[in-house]
């Protein structure tokens, strides 16, 4: 059952989402060769708690940490460890926070130092596909319109679109209806209506779409050992249109990146 949110609830969800966004901005400043994902995880847990929220992933379904940290060939759900990051790595950082009874859930794939051009392109296309999907998140469309748009955009660049993992509704629970796949057919799935809030998260592989799960029960890697990228935003439907609750602005501020990619999805300017 899809749970429709009031405008007041959406504003509370924005607060949770922005705590996650700020956490990723803090992490962005720390990602460099020699740093371990376990160190970043501890920083994130402290940061989330210092901002009056709880780390949503810690203990959820038995997950042992506050961040999912997935480098290189890992798609999602990587467990932080004490292996130092290396020059040329990429790493997906997926973070969740719970505040005022509502969840935020948000991810970004970071470059570690200088990254190979073909890997940089994978990240660029995956992030672009996220906004392609967000543009479809409007009244009158259906859920699979989102996945169809993401799939078409990524496959035309020759990338594999993961099938087994998907985005989701979000609210008082981290995972609510509907499931939001990154592939699909136009005109299929639940109708999109005002008050829906979903997490859209393309998981795109440089090679095959196929994945495999490791014995730890969490880590998922590409079947062919090629890199994978992952970006995620929380999106509400307000006045018939997509409204971003999360932002990459704190990441961009930390990395010195100028971007207006989010402007079309905000009714009012984000105050940093």
mmCIF file of C-alpha atoms in Angstrom:
data_model
loop_
_atom_site.group_PDB
_atom_site.id
_atom_site.type_symbol
_atom_site.label_atom_id
_atom_site.label_comp_id
_atom_site.label_asym_id
_atom_site.label_seq_id
_atom_site.Cartn_x
_atom_site.Cartn_y
_atom_site.Cartn_z
ATOM 1 C CA UNK A 1 0.000 0.000 0.000
ATOM 2 C CA UNK A 2 1.380 3.403 -0.976
ATOM 3 C CA UNK A 3 1.329 5.867 1.935
ATOM 4 C CA UNK A 4 0.577 9.439 0.846
ATOM 5 C CA UNK A 5 2.291 12.185 2.837
ATOM 6 C CA UNK A 6 0.883 15.560 3.842
ATOM 7 C CA UNK A 7 2.833 18.738 3.085
ATOM 8 C CA UNK A 8 3.801 18.893 6.777
ATOM 9 C CA UNK A 9 5.134 15.354 6.653
ATOM 10 C CA UNK A 10 7.039 16.100 3.468
ATOM 11 C CA UNK A 11 8.777 18.997 5.222
ATOM 12 C CA UNK A 12 9.765 16.687 8.077
ATOM 13 C CA UNK A 13 11.110 14.247 5.499
ATOM 14 C CA UNK A 14 13.080 17.068 3.888
ATOM 15 C CA UNK A 15 14.748 17.655 7.256
ATOM 16 C CA UNK A 16 15.751 13.991 7.474
ATOM 17 C CA UNK A 17 16.936 13.955 3.870
ATOM 18 C CA UNK A 18 19.059 17.064 4.365
ATOM 19 C CA UNK A 19 20.792 15.533 7.391
ATOM 20 C CA UNK A 20 21.853 12.730 5.063
ATOM 21 C CA UNK A 21 22.917 15.286 2.445
ATOM 22 C CA UNK A 22 25.011 17.153 5.002
ATOM 23 C CA UNK A 23 26.573 13.883 6.162
ATOM 24 C CA UNK A 24 27.611 13.066 2.591
ATOM 25 C CA UNK A 25 29.028 16.566 2.276
ATOM 26 C CA UNK A 26 31.122 15.976 5.392
ATOM 27 C CA UNK A 27 32.287 12.597 4.042
ATOM 28 C CA UNK A 28 33.200 14.225 0.700
ATOM 29 C CA UNK A 29 35.839 16.332 2.458
ATOM 30 C CA UNK A 30 37.460 13.218 3.934
ATOM 31 C CA UNK A 31 37.579 10.884 0.922
ATOM 32 C CA UNK A 32 41.159 10.574 -0.291
ATOM 33 C CA UNK A 33 43.760 7.872 -0.897
ATOM 34 C CA UNK A 34 44.824 6.164 2.347
ATOM 35 C CA UNK A 35 41.543 6.744 4.206
ATOM 36 C CA UNK A 36 39.533 3.677 5.238
ATOM 37 C CA UNK A 37 35.792 3.265 4.801
ATOM 38 C CA UNK A 38 35.545 2.213 8.453
ATOM 39 C CA UNK A 39 36.993 5.572 9.513
ATOM 40 C CA UNK A 40 34.453 7.387 7.314
ATOM 41 C CA UNK A 41 31.661 5.283 8.784
ATOM 42 C CA UNK A 42 32.568 6.314 12.336
ATOM 43 C CA UNK A 43 32.679 9.981 11.338
ATOM 44 C CA UNK A 44 29.256 9.677 9.732
ATOM 45 C CA UNK A 45 27.663 8.040 12.764
ATOM 46 C CA UNK A 46 28.923 10.827 15.026
ATOM 47 C CA UNK A 47 27.806 13.511 12.577
ATOM 48 C CA UNK A 48 24.282 12.103 12.254
ATOM 49 C CA UNK A 49 23.861 11.814 16.014
ATOM 50 C CA UNK A 50 25.275 15.322 16.550
ATOM 51 C CA UNK A 51 22.490 16.600 14.257
ATOM 52 C CA UNK A 52 19.755 15.084 16.380
ATOM 53 C CA UNK A 53 19.096 12.036 14.213
ATOM 54 C CA UNK A 54 19.790 8.312 14.326
ATOM 55 C CA UNK A 55 21.867 6.419 11.759
ATOM 56 C CA UNK A 56 19.117 4.576 9.904
ATOM 57 C CA UNK A 57 21.208 1.746 8.475
ATOM 58 C CA UNK A 58 22.898 0.767 11.742
ATOM 59 C CA UNK A 59 21.239 -2.480 12.800
ATOM 60 C CA UNK A 60 18.589 -2.353 10.060
ATOM 61 C CA UNK A 61 17.991 -5.952 8.917
ATOM 62 C CA UNK A 62 21.164 -6.708 10.888
ATOM 63 C CA UNK A 63 23.481 -4.379 8.931
ATOM 64 C CA UNK A 64 26.538 -3.662 11.125
ATOM 65 C CA UNK A 65 27.357 -0.060 10.169
ATOM 66 C CA UNK A 66 25.964 3.427 9.513
ATOM 67 C CA UNK A 67 27.084 3.696 5.888
ATOM 68 C CA UNK A 68 26.968 1.277 2.983
ATOM 69 C CA UNK A 69 30.401 1.751 1.377
ATOM 70 C CA UNK A 70 30.768 0.052 -2.001
ATOM 71 C CA UNK A 71 34.048 0.577 -3.900
ATOM 72 C CA UNK A 72 34.786 -0.156 -7.549
ATOM 73 C CA UNK A 73 33.139 -3.455 -8.557
ATOM 74 C CA UNK A 74 30.788 -3.429 -5.568
ATOM 75 C CA UNK A 75 27.298 -2.301 -6.562
ATOM 76 C CA UNK A 76 25.683 -1.589 -3.172
ATOM 77 C CA UNK A 77 25.522 -2.782 0.461
ATOM 78 C CA UNK A 78 29.289 -2.896 0.966
ATOM 79 C CA UNK A 79 30.371 -3.201 4.602
ATOM 80 C CA UNK A 80 32.927 -0.609 5.782
ATOM 81 C CA UNK A 81 36.374 -2.072 6.474
ATOM 82 C CA UNK A 82 39.966 -1.087 7.271
ATOM 83 C CA UNK A 83 41.315 -1.381 3.718
ATOM 84 C CA UNK A 84 42.697 2.033 2.641
ATOM 85 C CA UNK A 85 41.182 3.681 -0.422
ATOM 86 C CA UNK A 86 43.559 3.946 -3.367
ATOM 87 C CA UNK A 87 44.162 6.513 -6.074
ATOM 88 C CA UNK A 88 41.783 5.834 -8.949
ATOM 89 C CA UNK A 89 39.127 4.070 -6.861
ATOM 90 C CA UNK A 90 35.467 5.004 -6.902
ATOM 91 C CA UNK A 91 33.204 4.411 -3.924
ATOM 92 C CA UNK A 92 29.431 4.559 -3.533
ATOM 93 C CA UNK A 93 28.436 5.989 -0.151
ATOM 94 C CA UNK A 94 24.823 5.261 0.791
ATOM 95 C CA UNK A 95 23.539 6.881 3.983
ATOM 96 C CA UNK A 96 20.274 6.961 5.919
ATOM 97 C CA UNK A 97 18.999 9.015 8.855
ATOM 98 C CA UNK A 98 15.901 8.872 11.044
ATOM 99 C CA UNK A 99 14.534 12.058 12.603
ATOM 100 C CA UNK A 100 11.049 13.102 13.734
ATOM 101 C CA UNK A 101 9.817 9.620 12.846
ATOM 102 C CA UNK A 102 10.783 9.891 9.162
ATOM 103 C CA UNK A 103 13.649 8.508 7.126
ATOM 104 C CA UNK A 104 16.047 10.077 4.649
ATOM 105 C CA UNK A 105 18.051 7.910 2.233
ATOM 106 C CA UNK A 106 20.606 9.265 -0.187
ATOM 107 C CA UNK A 107 23.715 8.103 -2.090
ATOM 108 C CA UNK A 108 26.602 9.403 -4.172
ATOM 109 C CA UNK A 109 29.527 7.703 -5.917
ATOM 110 C CA UNK A 110 32.796 9.507 -5.245
ATOM 111 C CA UNK A 111 36.052 9.603 -7.165
ATOM 112 C CA UNK A 112 39.221 8.920 -5.156
ATOM 113 C CA UNK A 113 41.961 11.054 -6.651
ATOM 114 C CA UNK A 114 42.360 10.785 -10.430
ATOM 115 C CA UNK A 115 39.951 8.294 -11.989
ATOM 116 C CA UNK A 116 40.183 6.636 -15.425
ATOM 117 C CA UNK A 117 38.205 8.511 -18.129
ATOM 118 C CA UNK A 118 35.924 5.539 -18.860
ATOM 119 C CA UNK A 119 35.070 5.272 -15.155
ATOM 120 C CA UNK A 120 34.441 8.990 -14.921
ATOM 121 C CA UNK A 121 32.003 8.672 -17.831
ATOM 122 C CA UNK A 122 30.143 5.843 -16.054
ATOM 123 C CA UNK A 123 29.639 8.108 -13.034
ATOM 124 C CA UNK A 124 28.514 11.014 -15.194
ATOM 125 C CA UNK A 125 25.952 8.984 -17.141
ATOM 126 C CA UNK A 126 24.617 7.274 -14.014
ATOM 127 C CA UNK A 127 24.100 10.609 -12.266
ATOM 128 C CA UNK A 128 22.476 12.076 -15.370
ATOM 129 C CA UNK A 129 20.138 9.067 -15.509
ATOM 130 C CA UNK A 130 18.993 9.852 -11.966
ATOM 131 C CA UNK A 131 17.673 13.229 -13.134
ATOM 132 C CA UNK A 132 16.199 11.629 -16.267
ATOM 133 C CA UNK A 133 14.190 9.420 -13.897
ATOM 134 C CA UNK A 134 13.252 12.300 -11.610
ATOM 135 C CA UNK A 135 11.756 14.210 -14.560
ATOM 136 C CA UNK A 136 9.297 11.336 -15.017
ATOM 137 C CA UNK A 137 8.161 11.565 -11.380
ATOM 138 C CA UNK A 138 5.007 13.588 -11.941
ATOM 139 C CA UNK A 139 1.258 13.230 -11.710
ATOM 140 C CA UNK A 140 -0.148 11.451 -14.755
ATOM 141 C CA UNK A 141 2.806 9.094 -15.131
ATOM 142 C CA UNK A 142 3.270 5.593 -13.733
ATOM 143 C CA UNK A 143 6.100 4.067 -11.730
ATOM 144 C CA UNK A 144 7.625 2.158 -14.635
ATOM 145 C CA UNK A 145 7.927 5.376 -16.650
ATOM 146 C CA UNK A 146 10.770 6.236 -14.258
ATOM 147 C CA UNK A 147 12.598 2.950 -14.793
ATOM 148 C CA UNK A 148 12.006 3.011 -18.538
ATOM 149 C CA UNK A 149 13.632 6.445 -18.835
ATOM 150 C CA UNK A 150 16.656 5.423 -16.738
ATOM 151 C CA UNK A 151 17.091 2.165 -18.634
ATOM 152 C CA UNK A 152 16.920 3.774 -22.071
ATOM 153 C CA UNK A 153 19.384 6.488 -21.105
ATOM 154 C CA UNK A 154 21.988 4.096 -19.661
ATOM 155 C CA UNK A 155 21.665 1.308 -22.213
ATOM 156 C CA UNK A 156 22.205 3.705 -25.110
ATOM 157 C CA UNK A 157 25.642 4.334 -23.561
ATOM 158 C CA UNK A 158 26.294 0.580 -23.474
ATOM 159 C CA UNK A 159 25.920 0.112 -19.711
ATOM 160 C CA UNK A 160 24.235 -2.670 -17.762
ATOM 161 C CA UNK A 161 21.160 -1.758 -15.682
ATOM 162 C CA UNK A 162 20.892 -3.870 -12.525
ATOM 163 C CA UNK A 163 17.561 -5.695 -12.290
ATOM 164 C CA UNK A 164 17.589 -7.299 -8.834
ATOM 165 C CA UNK A 165 17.875 -4.048 -6.844
ATOM 166 C CA UNK A 166 15.591 -1.029 -6.948
ATOM 167 C CA UNK A 167 14.484 2.246 -5.439
ATOM 168 C CA UNK A 168 11.477 2.452 -3.153
ATOM 169 C CA UNK A 169 8.884 4.467 -1.363
ATOM 170 C CA UNK A 170 10.102 6.062 1.858
ATOM 171 C CA UNK A 171 8.482 7.618 4.920
ATOM 172 C CA UNK A 172 8.015 6.320 8.452
ATOM 173 C CA UNK A 173 9.647 3.163 7.159
ATOM 174 C CA UNK A 174 12.840 3.094 5.154
ATOM 175 C CA UNK A 175 11.334 0.825 2.527
ATOM 176 C CA UNK A 176 7.706 1.425 1.547
ATOM 177 C CA UNK A 177 5.668 0.785 -1.571
ATOM 178 C CA UNK A 178 6.112 1.211 -4.428
ATOM 179 C CA UNK A 179 9.272 -0.502 -5.631
ATOM 180 C CA UNK A 180 10.980 1.753 -8.182
ATOM 181 C CA UNK A 181 13.017 -0.328 -10.613
ATOM 182 C CA UNK A 182 15.599 1.191 -12.941
ATOM 183 C CA UNK A 183 14.072 -0.558 -15.949
ATOM 184 C CA UNK A 184 10.530 -1.052 -17.175
ATOM 185 C CA UNK A 185 7.904 -0.333 -19.806
ATOM 186 C CA UNK A 186 6.096 2.941 -20.324
ATOM 187 C CA UNK A 187 2.595 3.133 -18.924
ATOM 188 C CA UNK A 188 2.972 0.299 -16.430
ATOM 189 C CA UNK A 189 2.944 0.269 -12.649
ATOM 190 C CA UNK A 190 1.184 2.295 -9.985
ATOM 191 C CA UNK A 191 -0.056 5.779 -10.844
ATOM 192 C CA UNK A 192 2.043 8.646 -9.542
ATOM 193 C CA UNK A 193 0.020 11.037 -7.384
ATOM 194 C CA UNK A 194 0.614 14.099 -5.216
ATOM 195 C CA UNK A 195 2.069 13.257 -1.811
ATOM 196 C CA UNK A 196 4.073 10.244 -2.928
ATOM 197 C CA UNK A 197 7.693 10.205 -1.739
ATOM 198 C CA UNK A 198 10.168 7.840 -3.357
ATOM 199 C CA UNK A 199 13.888 7.146 -3.350
ATOM 200 C CA UNK A 200 15.156 6.873 -6.928
ATOM 201 C CA UNK A 201 18.550 5.164 -7.174
ATOM 202 C CA UNK A 202 20.086 4.032 -10.461
ATOM 203 C CA UNK A 203 22.633 1.226 -10.014
ATOM 204 C CA UNK A 204 24.501 1.025 -13.301
ATOM 205 C CA UNK A 205 27.366 -1.268 -14.332
ATOM 206 C CA UNK A 206 30.090 -0.564 -16.863
ATOM 207 C CA UNK A 207 29.633 -4.048 -18.295
ATOM 208 C CA UNK A 208 27.022 -6.728 -17.724
ATOM 209 C CA UNK A 209 23.822 -6.048 -15.786
ATOM 210 C CA UNK A 210 24.406 -9.285 -13.873
ATOM 211 C CA UNK A 211 25.472 -9.237 -10.233
ATOM 212 C CA UNK A 212 26.407 -11.690 -7.503
ATOM 213 C CA UNK A 213 25.913 -11.616 -3.740
ATOM 214 C CA UNK A 214 28.747 -12.549 -1.411
ATOM 215 C CA UNK A 215 28.721 -14.925 1.535
ATOM 216 C CA UNK A 216 28.538 -12.064 4.055
ATOM 217 C CA UNK A 217 24.902 -11.680 2.978
ATOM 218 C CA UNK A 218 25.367 -8.026 2.071
ATOM 219 C CA UNK A 219 28.100 -7.243 -0.431
ATOM 220 C CA UNK A 220 26.947 -7.271 -4.060
ATOM 221 C CA UNK A 221 29.413 -7.051 -6.926
ATOM 222 C CA UNK A 222 29.258 -7.014 -10.705
ATOM 223 C CA UNK A 223 29.438 -10.492 -12.248
ATOM 224 C CA UNK A 224 32.177 -9.463 -14.687
ATOM 225 C CA UNK A 225 34.374 -7.530 -12.257
ATOM 226 C CA UNK A 226 33.836 -4.154 -13.943
ATOM 227 C CA UNK A 227 32.997 -0.955 -11.996
ATOM 228 C CA UNK A 228 29.499 0.034 -10.891
ATOM 229 C CA UNK A 229 28.025 3.438 -9.996
ATOM 230 C CA UNK A 230 25.130 4.399 -7.719
ATOM 231 C CA UNK A 231 23.385 7.728 -7.122
ATOM 232 C CA UNK A 232 20.192 8.343 -5.121
ATOM 233 C CA UNK A 233 17.786 11.177 -4.299
ATOM 234 C CA UNK A 234 14.603 11.412 -2.216
ATOM 235 C CA UNK A 235 11.815 12.877 -4.329
ATOM 236 C CA UNK A 236 8.301 14.039 -3.375
ATOM 237 C CA UNK A 237 5.487 14.796 -5.799
ATOM 238 C CA UNK A 238 4.196 18.277 -4.936
ATOM 239 C CA UNK A 239 1.704 20.216 -7.079
ATOM 240 C CA UNK A 240 1.999 17.512 -9.710
ATOM 241 C CA UNK A 241 5.783 17.842 -10.121
ATOM 242 C CA UNK A 242 8.934 16.298 -8.632
ATOM 243 C CA UNK A 243 10.371 18.120 -5.616
ATOM 244 C CA UNK A 244 13.850 17.152 -4.407
ATOM 245 C CA UNK A 245 14.098 16.614 -0.651
ATOM 246 C CA UNK A 246 17.790 15.674 -0.709
ATOM 247 C CA UNK A 247 20.641 17.545 -2.385
ATOM 248 C CA UNK A 248 24.165 17.055 -3.675
ATOM 249 C CA UNK A 249 24.905 20.723 -2.926
ATOM 250 C CA UNK A 250 26.878 19.974 0.254
ATOM 251 C CA UNK A 251 29.016 17.481 -1.666
ATOM 252 C CA UNK A 252 29.617 20.002 -4.426
ATOM 253 C CA UNK A 253 30.493 22.694 -1.903
ATOM 254 C CA UNK A 254 33.095 20.359 -0.372
ATOM 255 C CA UNK A 255 34.541 19.412 -3.767
ATOM 256 C CA UNK A 256 34.451 22.891 -5.310
ATOM 257 C CA UNK A 257 31.928 21.901 -7.999
ATOM 258 C CA UNK A 258 29.484 24.404 -9.472
ATOM 259 C CA UNK A 259 26.180 22.916 -10.645
ATOM 260 C CA UNK A 260 22.602 23.966 -11.337
ATOM 261 C CA UNK A 261 21.371 20.424 -12.062
ATOM 262 C CA UNK A 262 18.886 20.455 -9.173
ATOM 263 C CA UNK A 263 17.312 23.861 -9.795
ATOM 264 C CA UNK A 264 14.414 22.587 -11.915
ATOM 265 C CA UNK A 265 13.326 20.296 -9.086
ATOM 266 C CA UNK A 266 13.009 22.919 -6.358
ATOM 267 C CA UNK A 267 10.133 25.323 -5.810
ATOM 268 C CA UNK A 268 12.324 27.515 -3.645
ATOM 269 C CA UNK A 269 16.073 27.994 -3.461
ATOM 270 C CA UNK A 270 17.910 25.708 -1.063
ATOM 271 C CA UNK A 271 19.496 27.667 1.791
ATOM 272 C CA UNK A 272 22.891 26.128 2.582
#
